[in-house]
Amino acid sequence: MTKADLITLVSERADFTKKDSEKAVSSVIDIITEALINGDKVSLVGFGTFEVKERAERIGHNPQTGESMKIAASKAPVFKAGTALKNAVNK
């Protein structure tokens, strides 16, 4: 499903115009992104949790040469599905 597909479904189910649905979907995505940038966790009960995990610096290997190389520390956004979402998917 693409963002455009999601906007279409929101407009149909919520009886919004496509323009209003696009604003709503974009706003939700922007708010979640801003929260993660600020180091906050976003929990949607029954759906799941978005958060940022710190990845430590580590040693990796270049697959072409086999040479060892240092991979810098980084942050990565992660999503952990909630129980209700897991149960719905596994039905």
Short mmCIF file of N, CA and C in Angstrom, two decimals:
data_model
loop_
_atom_site.label_atom_id
_atom_site.label_comp_id
_atom_site.label_asym_id
_atom_site.label_seq_id
_atom_site.Cartn_x
_atom_site.Cartn_y
_atom_site.Cartn_z
N MET A 1 0.85 -1.17 0.00
CA MET A 1 0.00 0.00 0.00
C MET A 1 0.90 1.23 0.00
N THR A 2 0.58 2.17 -0.84
CA THR A 2 1.33 3.42 -0.92
C THR A 2 0.64 4.50 -0.09
N LYS A 3 1.31 5.63 0.06
CA LYS A 3 0.72 6.75 0.79
C LYS A 3 -0.55 7.22 0.08
N ALA A 4 -0.53 7.22 -1.26
CA ALA A 4 -1.72 7.63 -2.03
C ALA A 4 -2.88 6.67 -1.78
N ASP A 5 -2.59 5.38 -1.70
CA ASP A 5 -3.64 4.39 -1.40
C ASP A 5 -4.22 4.63 -0.01
N LEU A 6 -3.34 4.92 0.95
CA LEU A 6 -3.79 5.18 2.31
C LEU A 6 -4.68 6.42 2.36
N ILE A 7 -4.30 7.47 1.65
CA ILE A 7 -5.10 8.70 1.60
C ILE A 7 -6.48 8.42 1.02
N THR A 8 -6.53 7.63 -0.04
CA THR A 8 -7.81 7.27 -0.66
C THR A 8 -8.69 6.50 0.32
N LEU A 9 -8.12 5.53 1.02
CA LEU A 9 -8.92 4.75 1.98
C LEU A 9 -9.40 5.61 3.14
N VAL A 10 -8.57 6.51 3.62
CA VAL A 10 -8.98 7.40 4.71
C VAL A 10 -10.13 8.28 4.25
N SER A 11 -10.05 8.80 3.03
CA SER A 11 -11.12 9.67 2.53
C SER A 11 -12.44 8.90 2.40
N GLU A 12 -12.34 7.64 2.00
CA GLU A 12 -13.57 6.83 1.85
C GLU A 12 -14.17 6.46 3.21
N ARG A 13 -13.32 5.99 4.13
CA ARG A 13 -13.83 5.50 5.41
C ARG A 13 -14.24 6.62 6.36
N ALA A 14 -13.56 7.74 6.31
CA ALA A 14 -13.87 8.84 7.24
C ALA A 14 -14.78 9.88 6.60
N ASP A 15 -15.14 9.66 5.35
CA ASP A 15 -15.99 10.60 4.60
C ASP A 15 -15.37 11.99 4.57
N PHE A 16 -14.04 12.03 4.30
CA PHE A 16 -13.29 13.27 4.12
C PHE A 16 -13.04 13.46 2.63
N THR A 17 -12.72 14.69 2.26
CA THR A 17 -12.25 14.91 0.90
C THR A 17 -10.83 14.36 0.82
N LYS A 18 -10.37 14.11 -0.39
CA LYS A 18 -9.00 13.61 -0.54
C LYS A 18 -7.99 14.64 -0.04
N LYS A 19 -8.30 15.91 -0.24
CA LYS A 19 -7.40 16.98 0.22
C LYS A 19 -7.29 16.96 1.75
N ASP A 20 -8.43 16.82 2.44
CA ASP A 20 -8.41 16.75 3.90
C ASP A 20 -7.72 15.48 4.38
N SER A 21 -7.94 14.38 3.68
CA SER A 21 -7.30 13.11 4.03
C SER A 21 -5.78 13.20 3.87
N GLU A 22 -5.34 13.86 2.80
CA GLU A 22 -3.90 14.02 2.60
C GLU A 22 -3.29 14.85 3.72
N LYS A 23 -3.98 15.92 4.12
CA LYS A 23 -3.50 16.76 5.24
C LYS A 23 -3.40 15.94 6.52
N ALA A 24 -4.42 15.13 6.77
CA ALA A 24 -4.46 14.33 8.00
C ALA A 24 -3.33 13.29 8.02
N VAL A 25 -3.19 12.55 6.93
CA VAL A 25 -2.16 11.51 6.86
C VAL A 25 -0.77 12.14 6.93
N SER A 26 -0.54 13.20 6.19
CA SER A 26 0.75 13.88 6.21
C SER A 26 1.06 14.46 7.59
N SER A 27 0.05 15.00 8.24
CA SER A 27 0.24 15.55 9.58
C SER A 27 0.64 14.47 10.58
N VAL A 28 -0.02 13.34 10.53
CA VAL A 28 0.31 12.24 11.44
C VAL A 28 1.75 11.77 11.21
N ILE A 29 2.13 11.61 9.96
CA ILE A 29 3.50 11.18 9.65
C ILE A 29 4.51 12.22 10.12
N ASP A 30 4.21 13.49 9.88
CA ASP A 30 5.12 14.57 10.32
C ASP A 30 5.25 14.62 11.84
N ILE A 31 4.15 14.45 12.54
CA ILE A 31 4.17 14.50 14.01
C ILE A 31 4.98 13.34 14.57
N ILE A 32 4.79 12.14 14.03
CA ILE A 32 5.57 10.98 14.48
C ILE A 32 7.05 11.20 14.20
N THR A 33 7.37 11.71 13.02
CA THR A 33 8.77 11.98 12.64
C THR A 33 9.40 13.00 13.59
N GLU A 34 8.70 14.10 13.87
CA GLU A 34 9.22 15.13 14.77
C GLU A 34 9.44 14.58 16.18
N ALA A 35 8.52 13.75 16.65
CA ALA A 35 8.66 13.16 17.98
C ALA A 35 9.91 12.28 18.05
N LEU A 36 10.13 11.48 17.02
CA LEU A 36 11.31 10.61 16.99
C LEU A 36 12.60 11.43 16.92
N ILE A 37 12.59 12.51 16.14
CA ILE A 37 13.75 13.39 16.05
C ILE A 37 14.08 13.97 17.42
N ASN A 38 13.04 14.30 18.20
CA ASN A 38 13.22 14.87 19.52
C ASN A 38 13.52 13.83 20.59
N GLY A 39 13.62 12.56 20.20
CA GLY A 39 13.95 11.50 21.14
C GLY A 39 12.76 10.94 21.90
N ASP A 40 11.56 11.30 21.49
CA ASP A 40 10.35 10.79 22.15
C ASP A 40 9.93 9.46 21.56
N LYS A 41 9.17 8.72 22.34
CA LYS A 41 8.59 7.45 21.90
C LYS A 41 7.13 7.72 21.58
N VAL A 42 6.61 7.14 20.51
CA VAL A 42 5.20 7.31 20.13
C VAL A 42 4.50 5.96 20.29
N SER A 43 3.58 5.88 21.24
CA SER A 43 2.85 4.64 21.50
C SER A 43 1.40 4.80 21.08
N LEU A 44 0.95 3.93 20.22
CA LEU A 44 -0.45 3.89 19.79
C LEU A 44 -1.02 2.58 20.33
N VAL A 45 -1.76 2.68 21.41
CA VAL A 45 -2.26 1.50 22.11
C VAL A 45 -3.03 0.60 21.14
N GLY A 46 -2.68 -0.67 21.14
CA GLY A 46 -3.32 -1.65 20.27
C GLY A 46 -2.68 -1.74 18.91
N PHE A 47 -1.87 -0.75 18.53
CA PHE A 47 -1.22 -0.76 17.23
C PHE A 47 0.26 -1.05 17.37
N GLY A 48 0.96 -0.20 18.12
CA GLY A 48 2.38 -0.43 18.31
C GLY A 48 3.11 0.82 18.78
N THR A 49 4.43 0.71 18.84
CA THR A 49 5.27 1.78 19.34
C THR A 49 6.39 2.10 18.36
N PHE A 50 6.56 3.39 18.09
CA PHE A 50 7.67 3.88 17.29
C PHE A 50 8.69 4.46 18.25
N GLU A 51 9.97 4.14 18.07
CA GLU A 51 11.02 4.74 18.88
C GLU A 51 12.34 4.71 18.12
N VAL A 52 13.33 5.39 18.70
CA VAL A 52 14.65 5.44 18.08
C VAL A 52 15.60 4.61 18.92
N LYS A 53 16.34 3.73 18.29
CA LYS A 53 17.34 2.90 18.97
C LYS A 53 18.72 3.37 18.56
N GLU A 54 19.64 3.37 19.52
CA GLU A 54 21.03 3.74 19.26
C GLU A 54 21.77 2.48 18.81
N ARG A 55 22.52 2.61 17.73
CA ARG A 55 23.37 1.52 17.27
C ARG A 55 24.80 1.89 17.63
N ALA A 56 25.48 1.01 18.31
CA ALA A 56 26.85 1.26 18.73
C ALA A 56 27.80 1.15 17.54
N GLU A 57 28.96 1.79 17.68
CA GLU A 57 29.99 1.65 16.66
C GLU A 57 30.43 0.19 16.64
N ARG A 58 30.72 -0.32 15.46
CA ARG A 58 31.11 -1.73 15.37
C ARG A 58 32.06 -1.95 14.21
N ILE A 59 32.65 -3.11 14.19
CA ILE A 59 33.56 -3.48 13.11
C ILE A 59 32.79 -4.36 12.12
N GLY A 60 32.83 -3.99 10.85
CA GLY A 60 32.19 -4.76 9.80
C GLY A 60 33.23 -5.19 8.79
N HIS A 61 32.80 -5.86 7.77
CA HIS A 61 33.70 -6.33 6.72
C HIS A 61 33.17 -5.94 5.36
N ASN A 62 34.06 -5.46 4.50
CA ASN A 62 33.71 -5.16 3.12
C ASN A 62 33.49 -6.50 2.42
N PRO A 63 32.30 -6.77 1.90
CA PRO A 63 32.02 -8.08 1.30
C PRO A 63 32.83 -8.34 0.03
N GLN A 64 33.28 -7.30 -0.64
CA GLN A 64 34.05 -7.49 -1.87
C GLN A 64 35.51 -7.83 -1.59
N THR A 65 36.09 -7.15 -0.58
CA THR A 65 37.51 -7.34 -0.30
C THR A 65 37.77 -8.15 0.96
N GLY A 66 36.78 -8.27 1.83
CA GLY A 66 36.97 -8.96 3.10
C GLY A 66 37.69 -8.09 4.13
N GLU A 67 38.02 -6.87 3.76
CA GLU A 67 38.75 -5.96 4.63
C GLU A 67 37.85 -5.49 5.79
N SER A 68 38.43 -5.44 6.99
CA SER A 68 37.70 -4.94 8.16
C SER A 68 37.56 -3.43 8.05
N MET A 69 36.41 -2.93 8.51
CA MET A 69 36.19 -1.50 8.49
C MET A 69 35.32 -1.10 9.67
N LYS A 70 35.49 0.13 10.13
CA LYS A 70 34.72 0.62 11.26
C LYS A 70 33.40 1.21 10.74
N ILE A 71 32.30 0.79 11.36
CA ILE A 71 30.99 1.32 11.04
C ILE A 71 30.61 2.25 12.18
N ALA A 72 30.35 3.50 11.86
CA ALA A 72 30.07 4.52 12.88
C ALA A 72 28.77 4.24 13.63
N ALA A 73 28.70 4.76 14.84
CA ALA A 73 27.47 4.68 15.63
C ALA A 73 26.37 5.45 14.90
N SER A 74 25.14 5.01 15.07
CA SER A 74 24.03 5.68 14.40
C SER A 74 22.75 5.47 15.20
N LYS A 75 21.72 6.17 14.78
CA LYS A 75 20.39 6.01 15.36
C LYS A 75 19.49 5.42 14.28
N ALA A 76 18.56 4.56 14.68
CA ALA A 76 17.65 3.95 13.72
C ALA A 76 16.22 3.95 14.27
N PRO A 77 15.25 4.38 13.46
CA PRO A 77 13.87 4.29 13.91
C PRO A 77 13.41 2.83 13.86
N VAL A 78 12.66 2.43 14.89
CA VAL A 78 12.15 1.06 14.93
C VAL A 78 10.66 1.09 15.28
N PHE A 79 9.96 0.05 14.88
CA PHE A 79 8.54 -0.10 15.20
C PHE A 79 8.34 -1.46 15.84
N LYS A 80 7.66 -1.47 16.97
CA LYS A 80 7.33 -2.73 17.63
C LYS A 80 5.81 -2.86 17.63
N ALA A 81 5.31 -3.89 16.99
CA ALA A 81 3.87 -4.09 16.88
C ALA A 81 3.26 -4.41 18.23
N GLY A 82 2.07 -3.89 18.47
CA GLY A 82 1.33 -4.15 19.71
C GLY A 82 0.62 -5.50 19.63
N THR A 83 0.16 -5.96 20.75
CA THR A 83 -0.49 -7.27 20.85
C THR A 83 -1.72 -7.35 19.94
N ALA A 84 -2.55 -6.32 19.93
CA ALA A 84 -3.77 -6.36 19.11
C ALA A 84 -3.42 -6.47 17.63
N LEU A 85 -2.40 -5.75 17.18
CA LEU A 85 -1.99 -5.82 15.78
C LEU A 85 -1.43 -7.20 15.45
N LYS A 86 -0.62 -7.75 16.33
CA LYS A 86 -0.06 -9.09 16.12
C LYS A 86 -1.18 -10.13 16.02
N ASN A 87 -2.15 -10.02 16.93
CA ASN A 87 -3.27 -10.97 16.92
C ASN A 87 -4.09 -10.84 15.64
N ALA A 88 -4.33 -9.62 15.17
CA ALA A 88 -5.12 -9.40 13.95
C ALA A 88 -4.40 -10.00 12.74
N VAL A 89 -3.09 -9.84 12.68
CA VAL A 89 -2.32 -10.36 11.55
C VAL A 89 -2.26 -11.88 11.57
N ASN A 90 -2.24 -12.46 12.75
CA ASN A 90 -2.09 -13.92 12.89
C ASN A 90 -3.41 -14.67 12.88
N LYS A 91 -4.53 -14.01 12.67
CA LYS A 91 -5.83 -14.71 12.63
C LYS A 91 -5.93 -15.57 11.41
#
